[in-house]
mmCIF file of N, CA and C in Angstrom:
data_model
loop_
_atom_site.group_PDB
_atom_site.id
_atom_site.type_symbol
_atom_site.label_atom_id
_atom_site.label_comp_id
_atom_site.label_asym_id
_atom_site.label_seq_id
_atom_site.Cartn_x
_atom_site.Cartn_y
_atom_site.Cartn_z
ATOM 1 N N MET M 1 -20.239 91.340 8.256
ATOM 2 C CA MET M 1 -18.933 91.861 7.892
ATOM 3 C C MET M 1 -18.762 91.683 6.379
ATOM 4 N N SER M 2 -18.295 92.717 5.718
ATOM 5 C CA SER M 2 -18.121 92.637 4.265
ATOM 6 C C SER M 2 -16.958 91.700 3.921
ATOM 7 N N ASP M 3 -16.986 91.185 2.698
ATOM 8 C CA ASP M 3 -15.938 90.260 2.254
ATOM 9 C C ASP M 3 -14.570 90.908 2.248
ATOM 10 N N LYS M 4 -14.505 92.191 1.894
ATOM 11 C CA LYS M 4 -13.221 92.899 1.846
ATOM 12 C C LYS M 4 -12.619 93.044 3.249
ATOM 13 N N VAL M 5 -13.444 93.388 4.218
ATOM 14 C CA VAL M 5 -12.976 93.528 5.608
ATOM 15 C C VAL M 5 -12.537 92.170 6.146
ATOM 16 N N ARG M 6 -13.296 91.126 5.835
ATOM 17 C CA ARG M 6 -12.942 89.782 6.287
ATOM 18 C C ARG M 6 -11.593 89.345 5.703
ATOM 19 N N LEU M 7 -11.369 89.632 4.423
ATOM 20 C CA LEU M 7 -10.106 89.272 3.782
ATOM 21 C C LEU M 7 -8.931 90.010 4.423
ATOM 22 N N ILE M 8 -9.092 91.290 4.690
ATOM 23 C CA ILE M 8 -8.031 92.064 5.350
ATOM 24 C C ILE M 8 -7.740 91.496 6.729
ATOM 25 N N ALA M 9 -8.794 91.128 7.466
ATOM 26 C CA ALA M 9 -8.605 90.538 8.798
ATOM 27 C C ALA M 9 -7.832 89.225 8.696
ATOM 28 N N TRP M 10 -8.122 88.404 7.670
ATOM 29 C CA TRP M 10 -7.420 87.134 7.492
ATOM 30 C C TRP M 10 -5.945 87.362 7.192
ATOM 31 N N TYR M 11 -5.640 88.385 6.384
ATOM 32 C CA TYR M 11 -4.235 88.696 6.099
ATOM 33 C C TYR M 11 -3.513 89.137 7.373
ATOM 34 N N ILE M 12 -4.158 89.954 8.174
ATOM 35 C CA ILE M 12 -3.547 90.434 9.422
ATOM 36 C C ILE M 12 -3.332 89.272 10.397
ATOM 37 N N LEU M 13 -4.343 88.434 10.559
ATOM 38 C CA LEU M 13 -4.212 87.289 11.463
ATOM 39 C C LEU M 13 -3.138 86.308 11.001
ATOM 40 N N GLY M 14 -2.952 86.187 9.702
ATOM 41 C CA GLY M 14 -1.969 85.256 9.158
ATOM 42 C C GLY M 14 -0.556 85.802 9.070
ATOM 43 N N PHE M 15 -0.373 87.092 9.376
ATOM 44 C CA PHE M 15 0.945 87.712 9.206
ATOM 45 C C PHE M 15 2.056 87.029 10.001
ATOM 46 N N PRO M 16 1.858 86.671 11.283
ATOM 47 C CA PRO M 16 2.949 85.976 12.003
ATOM 48 C C PRO M 16 3.334 84.646 11.344
ATOM 49 N N LYS M 17 2.351 83.874 10.917
ATOM 50 C CA LYS M 17 2.644 82.591 10.263
ATOM 51 C C LYS M 17 3.304 82.821 8.907
ATOM 52 N N THR M 18 2.870 83.858 8.191
ATOM 53 C CA THR M 18 3.478 84.219 6.909
ATOM 54 C C THR M 18 4.956 84.536 7.098
ATOM 55 N N LEU M 19 5.266 85.348 8.091
ATOM 56 C CA LEU M 19 6.673 85.679 8.365
ATOM 57 C C LEU M 19 7.481 84.430 8.691
ATOM 58 N N TRP M 20 6.951 83.587 9.567
ATOM 59 C CA TRP M 20 7.669 82.393 9.989
ATOM 60 C C TRP M 20 7.967 81.481 8.793
ATOM 61 N N VAL M 21 6.976 81.240 7.934
ATOM 62 C CA VAL M 21 7.162 80.362 6.779
ATOM 63 C C VAL M 21 8.209 80.929 5.828
ATOM 64 N N ASN M 22 8.117 82.223 5.520
ATOM 65 C CA ASN M 22 9.060 82.823 4.573
ATOM 66 C C ASN M 22 10.488 82.803 5.090
ATOM 67 N N PHE M 23 10.682 83.140 6.361
ATOM 68 C CA PHE M 23 12.047 83.147 6.893
ATOM 69 C C PHE M 23 12.571 81.736 7.143
ATOM 70 N N ARG M 24 11.689 80.772 7.211
ATOM 71 C CA ARG M 24 12.118 79.375 7.348
ATOM 72 C C ARG M 24 12.572 78.796 5.994
ATOM 73 N N LEU M 25 11.937 79.241 4.910
ATOM 74 C CA LEU M 25 12.186 78.630 3.602
ATOM 75 C C LEU M 25 13.146 79.397 2.697
ATOM 76 N N PHE M 26 13.355 80.693 2.952
ATOM 77 C CA PHE M 26 14.128 81.512 2.017
ATOM 78 C C PHE M 26 15.279 82.238 2.717
ATOM 79 N N LYS M 27 16.229 82.696 1.892
ATOM 80 C CA LYS M 27 17.281 83.564 2.396
ATOM 81 C C LYS M 27 16.629 84.851 2.884
ATOM 82 N N PHE M 28 17.321 85.569 3.758
ATOM 83 C CA PHE M 28 16.770 86.764 4.393
ATOM 84 C C PHE M 28 16.232 87.765 3.370
ATOM 85 N N THR M 29 17.020 88.101 2.352
ATOM 86 C CA THR M 29 16.597 89.117 1.378
ATOM 87 C C THR M 29 15.388 88.651 0.570
ATOM 88 N N ASP M 30 15.304 87.364 0.263
ATOM 89 C CA ASP M 30 14.143 86.839 -0.453
ATOM 90 C C ASP M 30 12.921 86.759 0.463
ATOM 91 N N ALA M 31 13.134 86.395 1.729
ATOM 92 C CA ALA M 31 12.023 86.287 2.681
ATOM 93 C C ALA M 31 11.357 87.647 2.914
ATOM 94 N N LEU M 32 12.114 88.723 2.843
ATOM 95 C CA LEU M 32 11.544 90.064 3.034
ATOM 96 C C LEU M 32 10.510 90.413 1.967
ATOM 97 N N ARG M 33 10.578 89.786 0.813
ATOM 98 C CA ARG M 33 9.607 90.040 -0.265
ATOM 99 C C ARG M 33 8.268 89.365 -0.005
ATOM 100 N N LEU M 34 8.196 88.510 1.006
ATOM 101 C CA LEU M 34 6.993 87.754 1.358
ATOM 102 C C LEU M 34 6.397 87.023 0.147
ATOM 103 N N PRO M 35 7.161 86.116 -0.439
ATOM 104 C CA PRO M 35 6.647 85.389 -1.599
ATOM 105 C C PRO M 35 5.520 84.415 -1.256
ATOM 106 N N ILE M 36 5.418 84.008 0.007
ATOM 107 C CA ILE M 36 4.363 83.091 0.437
ATOM 108 C C ILE M 36 3.479 83.812 1.449
ATOM 109 N N ILE M 37 2.176 83.819 1.191
ATOM 110 C CA ILE M 37 1.196 84.403 2.109
ATOM 111 C C ILE M 37 0.373 83.248 2.674
ATOM 112 N N VAL M 38 0.330 83.158 4.008
ATOM 113 C CA VAL M 38 -0.285 82.009 4.677
ATOM 114 C C VAL M 38 -1.440 82.468 5.561
ATOM 115 N N SER M 39 -2.572 81.814 5.418
ATOM 116 C CA SER M 39 -3.716 82.080 6.288
ATOM 117 C C SER M 39 -3.425 81.583 7.700
ATOM 118 N N HIS M 40 -4.006 82.245 8.687
ATOM 119 C CA HIS M 40 -3.813 81.826 10.075
ATOM 120 C C HIS M 40 -4.395 80.438 10.339
ATOM 121 N N LYS M 41 -5.300 79.987 9.508
ATOM 122 C CA LYS M 41 -5.917 78.664 9.688
ATOM 123 C C LYS M 41 -5.059 77.526 9.132
ATOM 124 N N THR M 42 -4.035 77.843 8.352
ATOM 125 C CA THR M 42 -3.215 76.816 7.705
ATOM 126 C C THR M 42 -2.404 76.042 8.741
ATOM 127 N N ARG M 43 -2.439 74.727 8.623
ATOM 128 C CA ARG M 43 -1.616 73.880 9.488
ATOM 129 C C ARG M 43 -0.312 73.594 8.755
ATOM 130 N N ILE M 44 0.791 73.902 9.388
ATOM 131 C CA ILE M 44 2.115 73.648 8.827
ATOM 132 C C ILE M 44 2.634 72.366 9.478
ATOM 133 N N LYS M 45 2.725 71.289 8.697
ATOM 134 C CA LYS M 45 3.217 70.015 9.235
ATOM 135 C C LYS M 45 4.730 69.930 9.154
ATOM 136 N N SER M 46 5.312 70.338 8.009
ATOM 137 C CA SER M 46 6.763 70.293 7.843
ATOM 138 C C SER M 46 7.190 71.285 6.771
ATOM 139 N N LEU M 47 8.317 71.912 7.018
ATOM 140 C CA LEU M 47 8.954 72.802 6.041
ATOM 141 C C LEU M 47 10.417 72.407 5.878
ATOM 142 N N SER M 48 10.694 71.117 5.950
ATOM 143 C CA SER M 48 12.080 70.654 5.879
ATOM 144 C C SER M 48 12.590 70.523 4.445
ATOM 145 N N GLY M 49 11.698 70.660 3.467
ATOM 146 C CA GLY M 49 12.099 70.565 2.069
ATOM 147 C C GLY M 49 12.524 71.909 1.503
ATOM 148 N N ARG M 50 12.567 71.983 0.155
ATOM 149 C CA ARG M 50 12.965 73.211 -0.539
ATOM 150 C C ARG M 50 11.797 73.761 -1.335
ATOM 151 N N VAL M 51 11.683 75.086 -1.350
ATOM 152 C CA VAL M 51 10.729 75.768 -2.217
ATOM 153 C C VAL M 51 11.531 76.590 -3.212
ATOM 154 N N ILE M 52 11.233 76.372 -4.496
ATOM 155 C CA ILE M 52 11.946 77.068 -5.564
ATOM 156 C C ILE M 52 10.921 77.873 -6.348
ATOM 157 N N MET M 53 11.158 79.179 -6.458
ATOM 158 C CA MET M 53 10.263 80.062 -7.207
ATOM 159 C C MET M 53 11.066 80.819 -8.246
ATOM 160 N N ASP M 54 10.445 81.001 -9.385
ATOM 161 C CA ASP M 54 11.117 81.761 -10.440
ATOM 162 C C ASP M 54 10.106 82.657 -11.131
ATOM 163 N N PRO M 55 10.147 83.959 -10.926
ATOM 164 C CA PRO M 55 10.985 84.726 -10.008
ATOM 165 C C PRO M 55 10.357 84.770 -8.620
ATOM 166 N N ILE M 56 11.127 85.203 -7.648
ATOM 167 C CA ILE M 56 10.594 85.390 -6.294
ATOM 168 C C ILE M 56 9.954 86.764 -6.246
ATOM 169 N N SER M 57 8.648 86.789 -5.969
ATOM 170 C CA SER M 57 7.919 88.057 -5.910
ATOM 171 C C SER M 57 6.873 87.999 -4.805
ATOM 172 N N PHE M 58 6.367 89.150 -4.434
ATOM 173 C CA PHE M 58 5.363 89.257 -3.379
ATOM 174 C C PHE M 58 4.121 88.433 -3.732
ATOM 175 N N ALA M 59 3.645 87.658 -2.765
ATOM 176 C CA ALA M 59 2.408 86.869 -2.888
ATOM 177 C C ALA M 59 2.436 85.921 -4.086
ATOM 178 N N HIS M 60 3.582 85.362 -4.359
ATOM 179 C CA HIS M 60 3.744 84.383 -5.441
ATOM 180 C C HIS M 60 2.875 83.145 -5.163
ATOM 181 N N PHE M 61 2.796 82.763 -3.896
ATOM 182 C CA PHE M 61 2.045 81.588 -3.460
ATOM 183 C C PHE M 61 1.167 81.995 -2.286
ATOM 184 N N LYS M 62 -0.145 81.801 -2.412
ATOM 185 C CA LYS M 62 -1.080 82.061 -1.321
ATOM 186 C C LYS M 62 -1.764 80.756 -0.953
ATOM 187 N N ILE M 63 -1.859 80.503 0.351
ATOM 188 C CA ILE M 63 -2.544 79.302 0.819
ATOM 189 C C ILE M 63 -3.520 79.668 1.937
ATOM 190 N N GLY M 64 -4.752 79.162 1.798
ATOM 191 C CA GLY M 64 -5.763 79.354 2.835
ATOM 192 C C GLY M 64 -6.709 80.509 2.604
ATOM 193 N N PHE M 65 -6.709 81.075 1.423
ATOM 194 C CA PHE M 65 -7.604 82.179 1.093
ATOM 195 C C PHE M 65 -8.512 81.741 -0.050
ATOM 196 N N GLY M 66 -9.617 82.424 -0.224
ATOM 197 C CA GLY M 66 -10.546 82.082 -1.293
ATOM 198 C C GLY M 66 -11.743 81.323 -0.756
ATOM 199 N N THR M 67 -12.837 81.395 -1.468
ATOM 200 C CA THR M 67 -14.065 80.772 -0.992
ATOM 201 C C THR M 67 -14.662 79.864 -2.055
ATOM 202 N N THR M 68 -15.385 78.873 -1.586
ATOM 203 C CA THR M 68 -16.247 78.062 -2.441
ATOM 204 C C THR M 68 -17.529 77.829 -1.658
ATOM 205 N N GLU M 69 -18.571 77.470 -2.339
ATOM 206 C CA GLU M 69 -19.855 77.234 -1.685
ATOM 207 C C GLU M 69 -19.855 75.949 -0.860
ATOM 208 N N THR M 70 -18.912 75.044 -1.113
ATOM 209 C CA THR M 70 -18.915 73.748 -0.434
ATOM 210 C C THR M 70 -17.903 73.646 0.697
ATOM 211 N N THR M 71 -17.172 74.704 0.978
ATOM 212 C CA THR M 71 -16.140 74.653 2.009
ATOM 213 C C THR M 71 -16.549 75.511 3.196
ATOM 214 N N ASP M 72 -16.484 74.932 4.363
ATOM 215 C CA ASP M 72 -16.824 75.626 5.595
ATOM 216 C C ASP M 72 -15.529 76.084 6.259
ATOM 217 N N PHE M 73 -15.344 77.409 6.366
ATOM 218 C CA PHE M 73 -14.112 77.960 6.936
ATOM 219 C C PHE M 73 -13.876 77.470 8.363
ATOM 220 N N LYS M 74 -14.941 77.192 9.083
ATOM 221 C CA LYS M 74 -14.802 76.818 10.483
ATOM 222 C C LYS M 74 -14.176 75.428 10.652
ATOM 223 N N TYR M 75 -14.480 74.502 9.735
ATOM 224 C CA TYR M 75 -14.061 73.117 9.921
ATOM 225 C C TYR M 75 -12.980 72.631 8.955
ATOM 226 N N HIS M 76 -12.746 73.348 7.886
ATOM 227 C CA HIS M 76 -11.774 72.900 6.885
ATOM 228 C C HIS M 76 -10.593 73.853 6.861
ATOM 229 N N ARG M 77 -9.428 73.315 7.043
ATOM 230 C CA ARG M 77 -8.256 74.172 6.990
ATOM 231 C C ARG M 77 -7.210 73.577 6.058
ATOM 232 N N PRO M 78 -6.417 74.443 5.452
ATOM 233 C CA PRO M 78 -5.369 73.953 4.559
ATOM 234 C C PRO M 78 -4.225 73.322 5.342
ATOM 235 N N ILE M 79 -3.524 72.415 4.689
ATOM 236 C CA ILE M 79 -2.354 71.774 5.297
ATOM 237 C C ILE M 79 -1.193 71.904 4.326
ATOM 238 N N LEU M 80 -0.038 72.303 4.854
ATOM 239 C CA LEU M 80 1.181 72.450 4.061
ATOM 240 C C LEU M 80 2.245 71.541 4.663
ATOM 241 N N ASN M 81 2.739 70.596 3.870
ATOM 242 C CA ASN M 81 3.715 69.613 4.338
ATOM 243 C C ASN M 81 4.767 69.451 3.237
ATOM 244 N N ILE M 82 5.889 70.133 3.377
ATOM 245 C CA ILE M 82 6.928 70.118 2.339
ATOM 246 C C ILE M 82 8.174 69.424 2.882
ATOM 247 N N LYS M 83 8.419 68.214 2.387
ATOM 248 C CA LYS M 83 9.613 67.470 2.766
ATOM 249 C C LYS M 83 10.504 67.198 1.563
ATOM 250 N N GLY M 84 10.034 67.557 0.368
ATOM 251 C CA GLY M 84 10.802 67.372 -0.864
ATOM 252 C C GLY M 84 11.039 68.708 -1.533
ATOM 253 N N ASP M 85 11.061 68.712 -2.862
ATOM 254 C CA ASP M 85 11.264 69.937 -3.641
ATOM 255 C C ASP M 85 9.934 70.399 -4.218
ATOM 256 N N PHE M 86 9.570 71.629 -3.930
ATOM 257 C CA PHE M 86 8.335 72.231 -4.417
ATOM 258 C C PHE M 86 8.711 73.421 -5.289
ATOM 259 N N ARG M 87 8.501 73.282 -6.605
ATOM 260 C CA ARG M 87 8.870 74.330 -7.560
ATOM 261 C C ARG M 87 7.614 74.984 -8.116
ATOM 262 N N MET M 88 7.585 76.323 -8.054
ATOM 263 C CA MET M 88 6.469 77.090 -8.596
ATOM 264 C C MET M 88 6.987 78.001 -9.696
ATOM 265 N N ASN M 89 6.435 77.854 -10.895
ATOM 266 C CA ASN M 89 6.876 78.627 -12.052
ATOM 267 C C ASN M 89 5.925 79.775 -12.368
ATOM 268 N N GLY M 90 5.261 80.284 -11.375
ATOM 269 C CA GLY M 90 4.311 81.372 -11.553
ATOM 270 C C GLY M 90 3.406 81.455 -10.337
ATOM 271 N N LYS M 91 2.317 82.195 -10.470
ATOM 272 C CA LYS M 91 1.376 82.392 -9.362
ATOM 273 C C LYS M 91 0.665 81.084 -9.021
ATOM 274 N N VAL M 92 0.590 80.798 -7.727
ATOM 275 C CA VAL M 92 -0.069 79.594 -7.228
ATOM 276 C C VAL M 92 -1.020 80.013 -6.115
ATOM 277 N N ARG M 93 -2.270 79.568 -6.201
ATOM 278 C CA ARG M 93 -3.287 79.863 -5.194
ATOM 279 C C ARG M 93 -3.901 78.557 -4.723
ATOM 280 N N MET M 94 -3.903 78.357 -3.409
ATOM 281 C CA MET M 94 -4.511 77.167 -2.819
ATOM 282 C C MET M 94 -5.479 77.636 -1.744
ATOM 283 N N GLY M 95 -6.749 77.345 -1.941
ATOM 284 C CA GLY M 95 -7.796 77.869 -1.081
ATOM 285 C C GLY M 95 -8.003 77.080 0.190
ATOM 286 N N VAL M 96 -9.066 77.458 0.892
ATOM 287 C CA VAL M 96 -9.445 76.831 2.147
ATOM 288 C C VAL M 96 -9.697 75.343 1.914
ATOM 289 N N GLY M 97 -9.160 74.521 2.776
ATOM 290 C CA GLY M 97 -9.355 73.085 2.672
ATOM 291 C C GLY M 97 -8.357 72.365 1.781
ATOM 292 N N SER M 98 -7.489 73.087 1.086
ATOM 293 C CA SER M 98 -6.487 72.458 0.218
ATOM 294 C C SER M 98 -5.387 71.818 1.065
ATOM 295 N N LYS M 99 -4.895 70.691 0.583
ATOM 296 C CA LYS M 99 -3.824 69.994 1.292
ATOM 297 C C LYS M 99 -2.731 69.647 0.297
ATOM 298 N N ILE M 100 -1.502 69.933 0.676
ATOM 299 C CA ILE M 100 -0.380 69.621 -0.204
ATOM 300 C C ILE M 100 0.709 68.934 0.613
ATOM 301 N N HIS M 101 1.094 67.751 0.157
ATOM 302 C CA HIS M 101 2.138 66.951 0.805
ATOM 303 C C HIS M 101 3.181 66.642 -0.258
ATOM 304 N N VAL M 102 4.379 67.155 -0.104
ATOM 305 C CA VAL M 102 5.445 66.972 -1.093
ATOM 306 C C VAL M 102 6.549 66.128 -0.465
ATOM 307 N N TYR M 103 6.697 64.899 -0.960
ATOM 308 C CA TYR M 103 7.748 63.999 -0.486
ATOM 309 C C TYR M 103 8.768 63.709 -1.566
ATOM 310 N N GLY M 104 8.533 64.152 -2.762
ATOM 311 C CA GLY M 104 9.451 63.974 -3.886
ATOM 312 C C GLY M 104 9.686 65.324 -4.529
ATOM 313 N N THR M 105 9.240 65.463 -5.789
ATOM 314 C CA THR M 105 9.355 66.727 -6.511
ATOM 315 C C THR M 105 7.984 67.087 -7.068
ATOM 316 N N LEU M 106 7.512 68.263 -6.720
ATOM 317 C CA LEU M 106 6.258 68.785 -7.243
ATOM 318 C C LEU M 106 6.563 70.074 -7.983
ATOM 319 N N GLU M 107 6.186 70.127 -9.257
ATOM 320 C CA GLU M 107 6.402 71.325 -10.069
ATOM 321 C C GLU M 107 5.054 71.809 -10.571
ATOM 322 N N ILE M 108 4.773 73.078 -10.328
ATOM 323 C CA ILE M 108 3.490 73.671 -10.702
ATOM 324 C C ILE M 108 3.728 74.873 -11.598
ATOM 325 N N GLY M 109 2.958 74.957 -12.677
ATOM 326 C CA GLY M 109 3.065 76.054 -13.627
ATOM 327 C C GLY M 109 2.317 77.302 -13.184
ATOM 328 N N ASN M 110 2.400 78.335 -13.993
ATOM 329 C CA ASN M 110 1.785 79.636 -13.710
ATOM 330 C C ASN M 110 0.260 79.540 -13.701
ATOM 331 N N ASN M 111 -0.348 80.364 -12.863
ATOM 332 C CA ASN M 111 -1.802 80.498 -12.784
ATOM 333 C C ASN M 111 -2.468 79.187 -12.372
ATOM 334 N N PHE M 112 -1.974 78.601 -11.292
ATOM 335 C CA PHE M 112 -2.526 77.370 -10.735
ATOM 336 C C PHE M 112 -3.445 77.731 -9.581
ATOM 337 N N ASN M 113 -4.645 77.165 -9.563
ATOM 338 C CA ASN M 113 -5.604 77.388 -8.475
ATOM 339 C C ASN M 113 -6.147 76.052 -8.003
ATOM 340 N N MET M 114 -6.213 75.906 -6.668
ATOM 341 C CA MET M 114 -6.748 74.684 -6.086
ATOM 342 C C MET M 114 -7.560 75.046 -4.861
ATOM 343 N N THR M 115 -8.739 74.456 -4.728
ATOM 344 C CA THR M 115 -9.571 74.708 -3.561
ATOM 345 C C THR M 115 -10.588 73.588 -3.414
ATOM 346 N N GLY M 116 -11.568 73.791 -2.567
ATOM 347 C CA GLY M 116 -12.650 72.821 -2.416
ATOM 348 C C GLY M 116 -12.217 71.508 -1.803
ATOM 349 N N ASN M 117 -11.363 71.551 -0.799
ATOM 350 C CA ASN M 117 -10.892 70.346 -0.102
ATOM 351 C C ASN M 117 -10.114 69.405 -1.005
ATOM 352 N N SER M 118 -9.378 69.940 -1.953
ATOM 353 C CA SER M 118 -8.539 69.146 -2.843
ATOM 354 C C SER M 118 -7.221 68.811 -2.163
ATOM 355 N N SER M 119 -6.597 67.728 -2.622
ATOM 356 C CA SER M 119 -5.313 67.292 -2.065
ATOM 357 C C SER M 119 -4.350 66.932 -3.167
ATOM 358 N N ILE M 120 -3.070 67.220 -2.931
ATOM 359 C CA ILE M 120 -1.985 66.731 -3.782
ATOM 360 C C ILE M 120 -1.005 66.022 -2.863
ATOM 361 N N ILE M 121 -0.755 64.763 -3.159
ATOM 362 C CA ILE M 121 0.228 63.997 -2.400
ATOM 363 C C ILE M 121 1.267 63.515 -3.400
ATOM 364 N N CYS M 122 2.507 63.937 -3.209
ATOM 365 C CA CYS M 122 3.573 63.671 -4.169
ATOM 366 C C CYS M 122 4.653 62.832 -3.504
ATOM 367 N N ASN M 123 4.793 61.580 -3.923
ATOM 368 C CA ASN M 123 5.834 60.714 -3.370
ATOM 369 C C ASN M 123 7.037 60.572 -4.271
ATOM 370 N N LYS M 124 6.929 60.910 -5.539
ATOM 371 C CA LYS M 124 8.093 60.868 -6.410
ATOM 372 C C LYS M 124 8.166 62.140 -7.240
ATOM 373 N N ARG M 125 7.305 62.272 -8.263
ATOM 374 C CA ARG M 125 7.359 63.463 -9.110
ATOM 375 C C ARG M 125 5.994 63.714 -9.749
ATOM 376 N N ILE M 126 5.517 64.935 -9.614
ATOM 377 C CA ILE M 126 4.301 65.385 -10.285
ATOM 378 C C ILE M 126 4.617 66.717 -10.942
ATOM 379 N N VAL M 127 4.215 66.859 -12.202
ATOM 380 C CA VAL M 127 4.364 68.127 -12.926
ATOM 381 C C VAL M 127 2.976 68.552 -13.380
ATOM 382 N N ILE M 128 2.575 69.761 -12.998
ATOM 383 C CA ILE M 128 1.286 70.321 -13.380
ATOM 384 C C ILE M 128 1.562 71.565 -14.218
ATOM 385 N N GLY M 129 0.919 71.674 -15.358
ATOM 386 C CA GLY M 129 1.157 72.767 -16.289
ATOM 387 C C GLY M 129 0.529 74.083 -15.878
ATOM 388 N N GLU M 130 0.455 74.984 -16.836
ATOM 389 C CA GLU M 130 -0.074 76.331 -16.596
ATOM 390 C C GLU M 130 -1.588 76.368 -16.731
ATOM 391 N N HIS M 131 -2.191 77.373 -16.081
ATOM 392 C CA HIS M 131 -3.629 77.653 -16.183
ATOM 393 C C HIS M 131 -4.468 76.438 -15.792
ATOM 394 N N VAL M 132 -4.214 75.910 -14.593
ATOM 395 C CA VAL M 132 -4.908 74.720 -14.113
ATOM 396 C C VAL M 132 -5.752 75.078 -12.889
ATOM 397 N N LEU M 133 -6.974 74.550 -12.854
ATOM 398 C CA LEU M 133 -7.853 74.686 -11.700
ATOM 399 C C LEU M 133 -8.204 73.281 -11.215
ATOM 400 N N ILE M 134 -7.949 73.009 -9.941
ATOM 401 C CA ILE M 134 -8.315 71.731 -9.335
ATOM 402 C C ILE M 134 -9.290 72.026 -8.221
ATOM 403 N N SER M 135 -10.423 71.314 -8.214
ATOM 404 C CA SER M 135 -11.410 71.510 -7.164
ATOM 405 C C SER M 135 -12.158 70.224 -6.928
#
């Protein structure tokens, strides 16, 4: 199967979870823009916190997409656990195996990419600038 077909299949499989996450975190009119795109493999632990985006746009935040040579799609899945404030000031991409736990305030700048089984655990406050790659 080509990479393009596989990616389209992942978007289709993740559509129900994408809808659920967006309508859980945003007002109706903002949720319709689908600012968060979620892979079907992503485990959602909690969405009791707040997500703040400026501006709210389509696919502002993607989680569970992207490849690396060291990540096995079959065994590694992303985890999203938001119990605090998660602020995104631009495009944010978190690949397969990424884990994010927000218990305080996490602020991420534009053009942030994370993959390769990386984790962010925030118990008070973390600020990450623009054009950052974590792997």
